[in-house]
Coordinates of C-alpha atoms and ligand atoms in Angstrom, one line a residue:
M149 CA 48.8 3.9 50.3
S150 CA 49.8 1.0 53.1
I151 CA 51.1 -2.4 52.2
L152 CA 48.5 -4.9 51.7
S153 CA 46.2 -6.4 54.1
E154 CA 45.9 -10.5 54.2
R155 CA 42.5 -9.5 55.3
R156 CA 41.8 -7.0 52.2
T157 CA 38.3 -7.3 50.9
E158 CA 39.1 -8.3 47.3
T159 CA 39.9 -12.1 48.8
R160 CA 36.1 -12.2 48.9
F161 CA 35.9 -12.1 45.2
T162 CA 36.6 -15.2 42.7
D163 CA 37.9 -15.4 39.3
Y164 CA 35.0 -14.7 37.0
K165 CA 37.4 -16.6 34.0
A166 CA 38.9 -19.4 35.9
A167 CA 42.6 -20.5 34.8
W168 CA 42.4 -23.4 32.3
S169 CA 44.4 -26.6 32.6
I170 CA 46.7 -27.8 30.1
D171 CA 43.9 -29.9 28.2
Q172 CA 41.4 -27.4 27.9
A173 CA 44.3 -25.0 26.6
T174 CA 45.5 -27.4 24.0
V175 CA 41.7 -28.0 22.7
E176 CA 41.1 -24.3 22.3
A177 CA 44.5 -23.6 20.6
N178 CA 43.6 -26.3 18.0
R179 CA 40.5 -24.7 17.2
C180 CA 42.8 -21.5 15.9
L181 CA 43.1 -20.9 12.1
Y182 CA 46.3 -19.2 12.4
C183 CA 45.0 -16.7 10.0
Y184 CA 47.4 -15.2 7.5
D185 CA 47.5 -11.2 8.2
A186 CA 45.5 -12.3 11.4
P187 CA 42.9 -9.1 12.2
C188 CA 43.6 -10.4 16.1
I189 CA 47.3 -9.1 16.1
S190 CA 46.3 -5.4 14.4
K191 CA 43.9 -5.2 17.3
C192 CA 46.2 -5.5 19.8
P193 CA 48.3 -2.2 21.0
S194 CA 50.8 -4.3 21.9
A195 CA 51.0 -6.5 18.3
V196 CA 51.5 -9.5 20.0
N197 CA 51.6 -12.3 17.5
V198 CA 48.8 -14.0 18.5
P199 CA 48.2 -17.2 16.1
E200 CA 51.9 -17.6 16.8
F201 CA 51.9 -18.1 20.2
I202 CA 48.6 -20.0 20.1
R203 CA 50.1 -22.6 17.7
R204 CA 53.4 -22.8 20.0
I205 CA 50.6 -23.8 22.8
A206 CA 48.9 -26.5 20.4
T207 CA 52.4 -28.0 19.8
G208 CA 53.6 -28.1 23.4
N209 CA 55.8 -25.7 23.0
L210 CA 54.9 -23.7 26.1
E211 CA 58.2 -21.8 27.0
G212 CA 57.9 -20.5 23.2
S213 CA 54.8 -19.2 23.9
A214 CA 55.3 -17.6 26.7
E215 CA 58.8 -15.8 25.1
L216 CA 56.6 -14.8 22.2
I217 CA 53.8 -12.9 24.0
L218 CA 56.4 -11.4 27.0
A219 CA 58.7 -10.0 24.1
D220 CA 56.0 -7.6 22.7
N221 CA 54.5 -7.3 25.6
P222 CA 56.2 -7.7 29.4
L223 CA 52.8 -7.3 31.2
G224 CA 51.3 -10.2 29.2
M225 CA 50.1 -11.9 32.4
S226 CA 48.2 -8.7 33.7
C227 CA 46.9 -8.1 30.1
A228 CA 45.6 -11.6 29.9
R229 CA 43.2 -10.8 32.6
V230 CA 42.0 -7.5 32.2
C231 CA 42.3 -6.6 28.6
P232 CA 38.7 -6.1 27.1
V233 CA 39.4 -8.7 24.6
E234 CA 35.7 -8.6 23.5
V235 CA 36.5 -5.6 21.7
L236 CA 40.3 -6.1 21.1
C237 CA 41.9 -9.5 19.7
S238 CA 38.8 -12.2 20.4
G239 CA 36.6 -9.4 19.1
S240 CA 38.4 -9.2 15.8
C241 CA 38.4 -12.9 15.8
V242 CA 37.4 -14.4 12.1
L243 CA 35.7 -17.9 13.6
P244 CA 32.1 -15.8 14.5
D245 CA 32.0 -15.3 10.9
M246 CA 31.8 -18.8 10.5
G247 CA 29.0 -19.5 13.4
L248 CA 31.5 -20.4 15.4
P249 CA 32.8 -19.0 18.9
A250 CA 35.7 -16.3 19.1
I251 CA 39.1 -17.8 20.3
E252 CA 39.4 -17.1 23.8
I253 CA 42.9 -15.4 23.6
G254 CA 42.9 -14.0 26.9
R255 CA 42.4 -17.3 28.4
L256 CA 45.2 -18.6 26.3
Q257 CA 47.8 -16.2 27.2
R258 CA 46.6 -16.3 30.6
F259 CA 47.9 -19.7 30.6
V260 CA 51.2 -19.7 29.5
T261 CA 52.2 -16.2 31.3
D262 CA 50.8 -17.5 34.5
M263 CA 53.2 -20.5 34.1
A264 CA 56.2 -17.8 32.7
L265 CA 55.9 -16.0 36.2
D266 CA 55.2 -18.5 38.6
G267 CA 58.2 -20.5 36.9
G268 CA 60.0 -17.5 37.2
W269 CA 61.0 -17.8 33.2
I270 CA 63.3 -14.8 32.0
F271 CA 63.9 -14.9 28.3
G272 CA 67.2 -14.3 26.7
D273 CA 70.3 -12.4 28.4
R274 CA 70.6 -8.6 29.5
A275 CA 73.0 -7.1 27.3
P276 CA 76.3 -5.9 29.0
A277 CA 75.9 -2.6 31.0
T278 CA 76.0 0.7 29.3
G279 CA 76.4 2.7 32.2
K280 CA 73.7 4.6 31.6
R281 CA 71.0 5.5 34.2
V282 CA 67.3 6.2 33.7
A283 CA 65.0 7.5 36.2
L284 CA 61.5 6.5 35.9
V285 CA 58.7 8.4 37.6
G286 CA 55.7 6.6 39.0
A287 CA 55.7 2.5 39.6
G288 CA 52.5 2.0 36.9
P289 CA 52.7 -0.3 33.8
S290 CA 53.7 2.1 31.6
S291 CA 57.3 2.7 33.7
L292 CA 57.4 -1.0 34.1
A293 CA 57.2 -1.8 30.9
C294 CA 59.6 1.0 30.0
A295 CA 62.2 0.1 32.8
W296 CA 61.8 -3.5 31.4
Y297 CA 63.3 -3.0 27.9
L298 CA 65.6 -0.6 29.3
G299 CA 67.0 -3.2 31.6
R300 CA 67.2 -5.8 29.2
L301 CA 68.8 -3.5 26.7
G302 CA 71.9 -3.2 29.3
H303 CA 70.6 0.3 31.3
K304 CA 70.0 0.7 34.6
P305 CA 66.6 1.7 35.4
V306 CA 65.7 4.0 38.8
I307 CA 62.3 4.1 39.4
F308 CA 60.5 6.6 41.8
E309 CA 57.4 6.1 43.3
K310 CA 55.6 8.4 45.9
D311 CA 53.7 5.6 47.4
R312 CA 54.6 2.0 48.7
L313 CA 53.3 -0.2 46.1
L314 CA 54.3 -1.4 42.8
G315 CA 51.8 -1.4 39.8
G316 CA 49.5 1.9 40.0
L317 CA 46.4 1.7 39.4
N318 CA 47.3 -2.1 38.0
T319 CA 47.5 -3.2 41.4
T320 CA 45.3 -0.9 43.5
A321 CA 42.1 -0.4 40.6
I322 CA 41.7 -3.5 38.8
A323 CA 38.7 -5.1 39.1
P324 CA 39.4 -7.8 41.7
Y325 CA 36.9 -10.3 40.1
K326 CA 39.5 -10.3 37.3
M327 CA 43.0 -9.6 39.0
K328 CA 44.0 -9.3 42.4
A329 CA 46.5 -6.8 43.9
D330 CA 48.9 -9.6 45.0
R331 CA 49.2 -10.7 41.6
A332 CA 49.6 -7.4 39.9
I333 CA 52.5 -6.7 42.4
Q334 CA 54.0 -10.3 41.5
E335 CA 54.2 -9.2 38.1
A336 CA 56.2 -6.2 38.8
E337 CA 58.5 -7.6 40.8
Y338 CA 59.2 -10.1 38.3
L339 CA 59.8 -7.1 35.8
V340 CA 61.9 -5.1 38.2
A341 CA 64.2 -8.3 39.1
G342 CA 64.5 -9.1 35.2
A343 CA 65.2 -5.4 34.5
D344 CA 67.5 -5.0 37.5
A345 CA 66.1 -1.9 38.2
E346 CA 66.0 0.2 41.6
V347 CA 63.1 1.1 43.3
R348 CA 62.8 4.0 45.4
F349 CA 59.3 4.1 47.6
G350 CA 58.0 7.3 48.9
V351 CA 59.6 9.9 46.6
D352 CA 57.4 12.6 45.4
V353 CA 59.1 13.7 42.4
G354 CA 58.4 17.7 42.1
T355 CA 58.3 17.9 45.6
D356 CA 60.6 16.0 47.7
L357 CA 62.9 15.7 44.9
P358 CA 63.0 18.6 42.1
W359 CA 62.9 17.7 38.3
A360 CA 66.1 19.5 37.8
E361 CA 67.8 16.8 39.9
L362 CA 66.7 14.0 38.2
E363 CA 67.9 15.8 34.7
R364 CA 71.5 16.2 36.8
D365 CA 71.7 12.9 38.2
F366 CA 70.1 10.7 35.3
D367 CA 71.0 10.2 31.0
A368 CA 67.2 9.8 30.6
V369 CA 63.7 10.7 32.4
F370 CA 60.8 8.5 31.9
V371 CA 57.4 10.5 33.1
G372 CA 54.7 7.8 34.0
V373 CA 52.8 9.3 36.7
G374 CA 49.6 8.2 35.8
L375 CA 46.4 10.1 36.9
G376 CA 45.7 12.2 40.3
P377 CA 42.6 11.9 42.9
D378 CA 39.2 11.4 41.5
R379 CA 37.4 14.6 40.5
L380 CA 34.3 15.0 42.9
M381 CA 31.4 17.0 42.1
A382 CA 32.7 19.7 44.8
R383 CA 30.6 22.4 43.4
L384 CA 27.1 20.7 43.9
P385 CA 25.1 21.5 47.2
G386 CA 25.7 19.1 49.8
S387 CA 29.0 17.7 48.2
D388 CA 30.6 17.9 51.8
L389 CA 28.2 15.3 53.5
A390 CA 29.8 12.3 54.9
G391 CA 29.7 9.1 52.3
I392 CA 30.7 10.7 49.3
E393 CA 33.9 9.8 48.0
G394 CA 35.7 8.9 44.7
A395 CA 35.2 5.6 42.7
V396 CA 38.9 5.0 42.2
E397 CA 39.7 5.5 46.1
F398 CA 37.2 3.5 47.0
I399 CA 38.3 0.4 44.8
G400 CA 41.6 1.2 46.3
Q401 CA 40.4 0.4 49.7
I402 CA 38.8 -2.9 48.3
K403 CA 42.0 -3.9 46.8
T404 CA 44.4 -3.2 49.7
R405 CA 42.4 -3.6 53.0
E406 CA 39.5 -4.7 54.6
I407 CA 36.2 -2.6 54.9
D408 CA 33.1 -2.8 56.5
L409 CA 30.2 -2.7 54.4
R410 CA 27.6 -3.8 57.2
G411 CA 24.1 -2.0 57.1
L412 CA 25.1 -0.4 53.8
E413 CA 21.6 -0.8 51.8
R414 CA 21.6 1.3 48.9
T415 CA 24.6 3.3 46.9
V416 CA 24.5 5.3 44.1
V417 CA 27.3 5.5 41.5
I418 CA 27.5 8.2 39.2
G419 CA 29.3 8.1 35.9
G420 CA 28.9 5.6 33.2
G421 CA 33.0 4.8 32.6
N422 CA 34.4 1.4 33.1
T423 CA 35.3 2.6 36.5
A424 CA 31.7 3.1 37.6
V425 CA 30.4 -0.2 35.9
D426 CA 33.1 -2.0 37.7
L427 CA 32.6 -0.5 41.3
T428 CA 28.5 -1.4 40.4
R429 CA 29.6 -5.0 40.0
E430 CA 31.7 -4.9 42.9
L431 CA 29.1 -3.4 45.4
L432 CA 26.8 -5.9 44.2
E433 CA 28.8 -9.0 44.5
L434 CA 30.0 -7.7 48.0
G435 CA 26.4 -8.0 49.0
V436 CA 24.9 -4.3 48.6
P437 CA 21.1 -5.0 47.9
V438 CA 20.6 -1.6 45.9
V439 CA 23.0 -0.4 43.8
T440 CA 21.9 2.3 41.2
L441 CA 24.1 3.8 38.4
V442 CA 23.6 7.5 37.1
Y443 CA 24.3 8.7 34.2
R444 CA 24.0 11.5 31.7
R445 CA 23.6 9.9 28.5
E446 CA 21.9 7.2 27.1
Q447 CA 22.9 3.2 28.1
S448 CA 24.2 3.2 24.4
S449 CA 26.4 6.5 24.6
M450 CA 28.4 5.2 28.0
K451 CA 32.2 4.5 27.7
G452 CA 32.0 1.4 29.7
Y453 CA 32.0 -1.7 27.8
Q454 CA 28.5 -2.6 27.4
H455 CA 29.2 -6.4 27.7
E456 CA 30.8 -5.5 31.4
W457 CA 27.5 -3.4 32.2
E458 CA 25.1 -6.3 30.8
Q459 CA 27.1 -8.4 33.6
A460 CA 26.4 -5.8 36.6
V461 CA 22.7 -5.7 35.2
K462 CA 22.8 -9.7 35.6
G463 CA 23.8 -8.9 39.2
G464 CA 20.8 -6.7 40.0
A465 CA 22.1 -2.8 38.9
K466 CA 19.6 -0.2 38.1
A467 CA 20.5 2.5 36.4
H468 CA 18.8 6.0 35.5
W469 CA 19.9 6.9 31.9
R470 CA 20.0 10.4 30.8
T471 CA 19.8 12.1 34.5
T472 CA 22.3 13.8 36.1
P473 CA 23.0 15.1 39.8
V474 CA 22.2 18.4 41.0
G475 CA 23.0 18.0 44.6
F476 CA 23.0 15.6 47.5
V477 CA 20.6 15.6 50.6
G478 CA 20.9 14.3 54.1
R479 CA 21.8 16.1 57.5
G480 CA 25.6 15.0 58.3
A481 CA 25.8 12.2 56.4
V482 CA 24.3 11.5 52.6
E483 CA 20.8 10.4 52.2
G484 CA 20.3 10.9 48.4
V485 CA 21.5 12.0 45.4
R486 CA 18.8 14.8 43.9
C487 CA 18.7 14.5 40.0
V488 CA 17.2 15.7 37.1
R489 CA 16.6 14.1 33.8
L490 CA 17.9 15.8 30.7
T491 CA 16.6 16.1 27.2
E492 CA 18.6 14.3 24.5
D493 CA 20.8 17.6 24.0
L494 CA 21.3 17.2 27.2
V495 CA 19.2 20.2 28.5
P496 CA 17.8 19.8 32.1
I497 CA 14.1 19.3 32.2
D498 CA 12.3 21.6 34.1
G499 CA 10.3 19.9 37.2
S500 CA 12.1 16.4 36.5
D501 CA 13.8 16.7 39.7
F502 CA 14.0 13.4 41.8
V503 CA 15.6 11.9 45.0
V504 CA 17.7 8.7 44.5
P505 CA 17.9 7.4 48.4
A506 CA 21.8 6.1 49.3
D507 CA 23.9 5.8 51.9
R508 CA 26.8 5.9 50.2
V509 CA 27.5 7.8 47.0
F510 CA 30.5 7.1 44.8
V511 CA 32.0 9.4 42.6
A512 CA 33.3 7.9 39.1
I513 CA 33.4 10.8 36.5
G514 CA 36.9 10.7 36.2
Q515 CA 40.7 11.3 38.1
S516 CA 42.3 14.8 37.8
R517 CA 45.4 15.5 35.5
L518 CA 49.0 15.6 36.9
G519 CA 51.0 17.1 33.8
D520 CA 50.7 20.5 35.3
L521 CA 53.4 19.1 37.7
L522 CA 55.8 19.0 34.8
E523 CA 55.1 23.1 34.1
Q524 CA 58.6 23.4 35.7
V525 CA 60.4 21.8 33.0
Q526 CA 60.8 23.7 30.3
D527 CA 59.9 22.8 26.8
I528 CA 57.4 20.1 28.6
Q529 CA 53.8 21.1 27.2
A530 CA 51.0 19.7 28.9
P531 CA 47.8 22.7 27.8
S532 CA 45.1 20.2 29.3
G533 CA 46.8 18.3 31.7
L534 CA 48.0 15.9 29.6
V535 CA 51.6 15.6 28.6
Q536 CA 52.2 15.9 24.9
V537 CA 54.6 13.7 23.0
D538 CA 55.4 12.1 19.9
E539 CA 54.5 8.4 18.9
H540 CA 57.6 7.5 20.6
G541 CA 56.9 9.3 23.9
F542 CA 59.2 12.3 23.6
T543 CA 58.5 15.4 25.2
G544 CA 60.1 17.6 23.3
R545 CA 62.8 18.4 25.8
P546 CA 66.1 16.2 25.2
G547 CA 66.3 13.1 27.4
W548 CA 62.7 13.4 28.2
Y549 CA 59.9 10.7 27.6
A550 CA 56.5 10.2 29.0
G551 CA 53.6 7.2 28.7
G552 CA 50.8 5.9 30.1
D553 CA 47.7 7.5 31.7
C554 CA 49.5 10.8 31.9
V555 CA 50.0 11.1 28.1
N556 CA 46.5 9.3 27.0
G557 CA 44.0 10.5 29.7
G558 CA 43.7 6.7 30.9
R559 CA 43.4 4.0 28.5
E560 CA 43.8 0.2 28.9
V561 CA 47.0 -1.8 30.7
V562 CA 47.9 -3.0 27.0
N563 CA 48.4 0.8 26.1
A564 CA 50.3 1.9 28.7
A565 CA 52.6 -1.1 27.9
A566 CA 52.8 0.0 24.3
E567 CA 53.8 3.5 25.1
G568 CA 56.3 2.5 27.9
K569 CA 58.1 0.2 25.3
A570 CA 58.1 2.9 22.7
A571 CA 59.6 5.1 24.8
A572 CA 62.2 2.4 26.0
L573 CA 63.3 1.9 22.3
A574 CA 63.3 5.7 21.7
I575 CA 65.6 6.1 25.2
H576 CA 67.8 3.3 23.8
Q577 CA 68.5 5.3 20.7
H578 CA 68.8 8.6 22.4
L579 CA 71.6 7.0 24.7
T580 CA 73.5 5.2 22.3
G581 CA 72.5 6.6 18.6
L582 CA 72.0 2.8 18.0
Ligands
SF4_211 FE1 43.2 -17.9 15.4 FE2 40.7 -16.1 15.2 FE3 43.4 -14.9 15.4 FE4 42.6 -16.2 13.4 S1 41.6 -14.3 14.0 S2 44.6 -16.6 14.1 S3 41.2 -17.9 13.9 S4 42.2 -15.7 16.9

């Protein structure tokens, strides 16, 4: 992956939730009831103390508010923009039970964490150096969160990243109307600096650097390698036609470079998860006239968030539900996706096949798993390609921990941050006995 282009396509998108002024934030903060036993805290995977950070905004203690958020979630700025708050914190707010709108927790969190990031606010001092060094494999959200806590506790984090960019999918896969790549990198750099971490780019651990060397040279290892390339439908007839590509790979291009979509009239996105929905919205916003989702289940069963899909429909998205591709048609380049309808039990219906015309096809059926990379390491289990760990991220091999997508299969940034934090605290205990 190359360094970000100034002219990258994502710069054409505007924020779908614009930043708030202090007046807007103060008015919203004063609507909060500061509930005892607040459901918005228990719904947050990082257990951010929502009522207290909001109370601090209401009383003008903005630094104190940011300090509280970042203590629980050092990726609080990203999460403020990309968390599905509609189904997490704001989705549990009690105000709608009284006929009032839920508190916009994400926008309040963004208000103070933007200030912290732009002002370079770092809270508290780093603990005295312990002399312990921890290798972190991958520079995505889980590794960054883990490195942050390790660094603040006095250990030396060394991050190994096979590409050239910090932030992992937080940099290359977030819908641009939620967060731009340069903002994700800015946050990652803030964390690296605050943790006094070292980053070694261009090192593919397991290939360029044997796992055994990491174990020899470091006091502990955290594995946050994420997931692999998009899974494609390679067994279907015509899958080698030009114009069929993985959705995550394509979103990465939108995020990092300028791409030419001129002449693109009809696209098909295959899948029903959040990547499929995000890409559908992105293509429509970039001016592609017809974007059609093909998904094998009902709309109500899709993994993508319904509120996001509703936005896609408002933008003109079309869909074929309970439909699956059986091949691709075209001469040299793809011209359409041959599909069949499915019964409620997902059995193909005889004679139901039809072709959805397409100049480009994006496959969003998930990414490959990388747990197998660790097969060379004794005592680490990854039977289905996901690394097995306990609730502290411990793999079973002394000194080895893991978190993020390579463990959970691909969840939210806030889950990766929480897993990185849990592992950091466990590594600290492992290294110091405290
Ligand atoms: Fe405030 Fe809503 Fe949380 Fe209650 S549930 S503390 S009103 S944000």
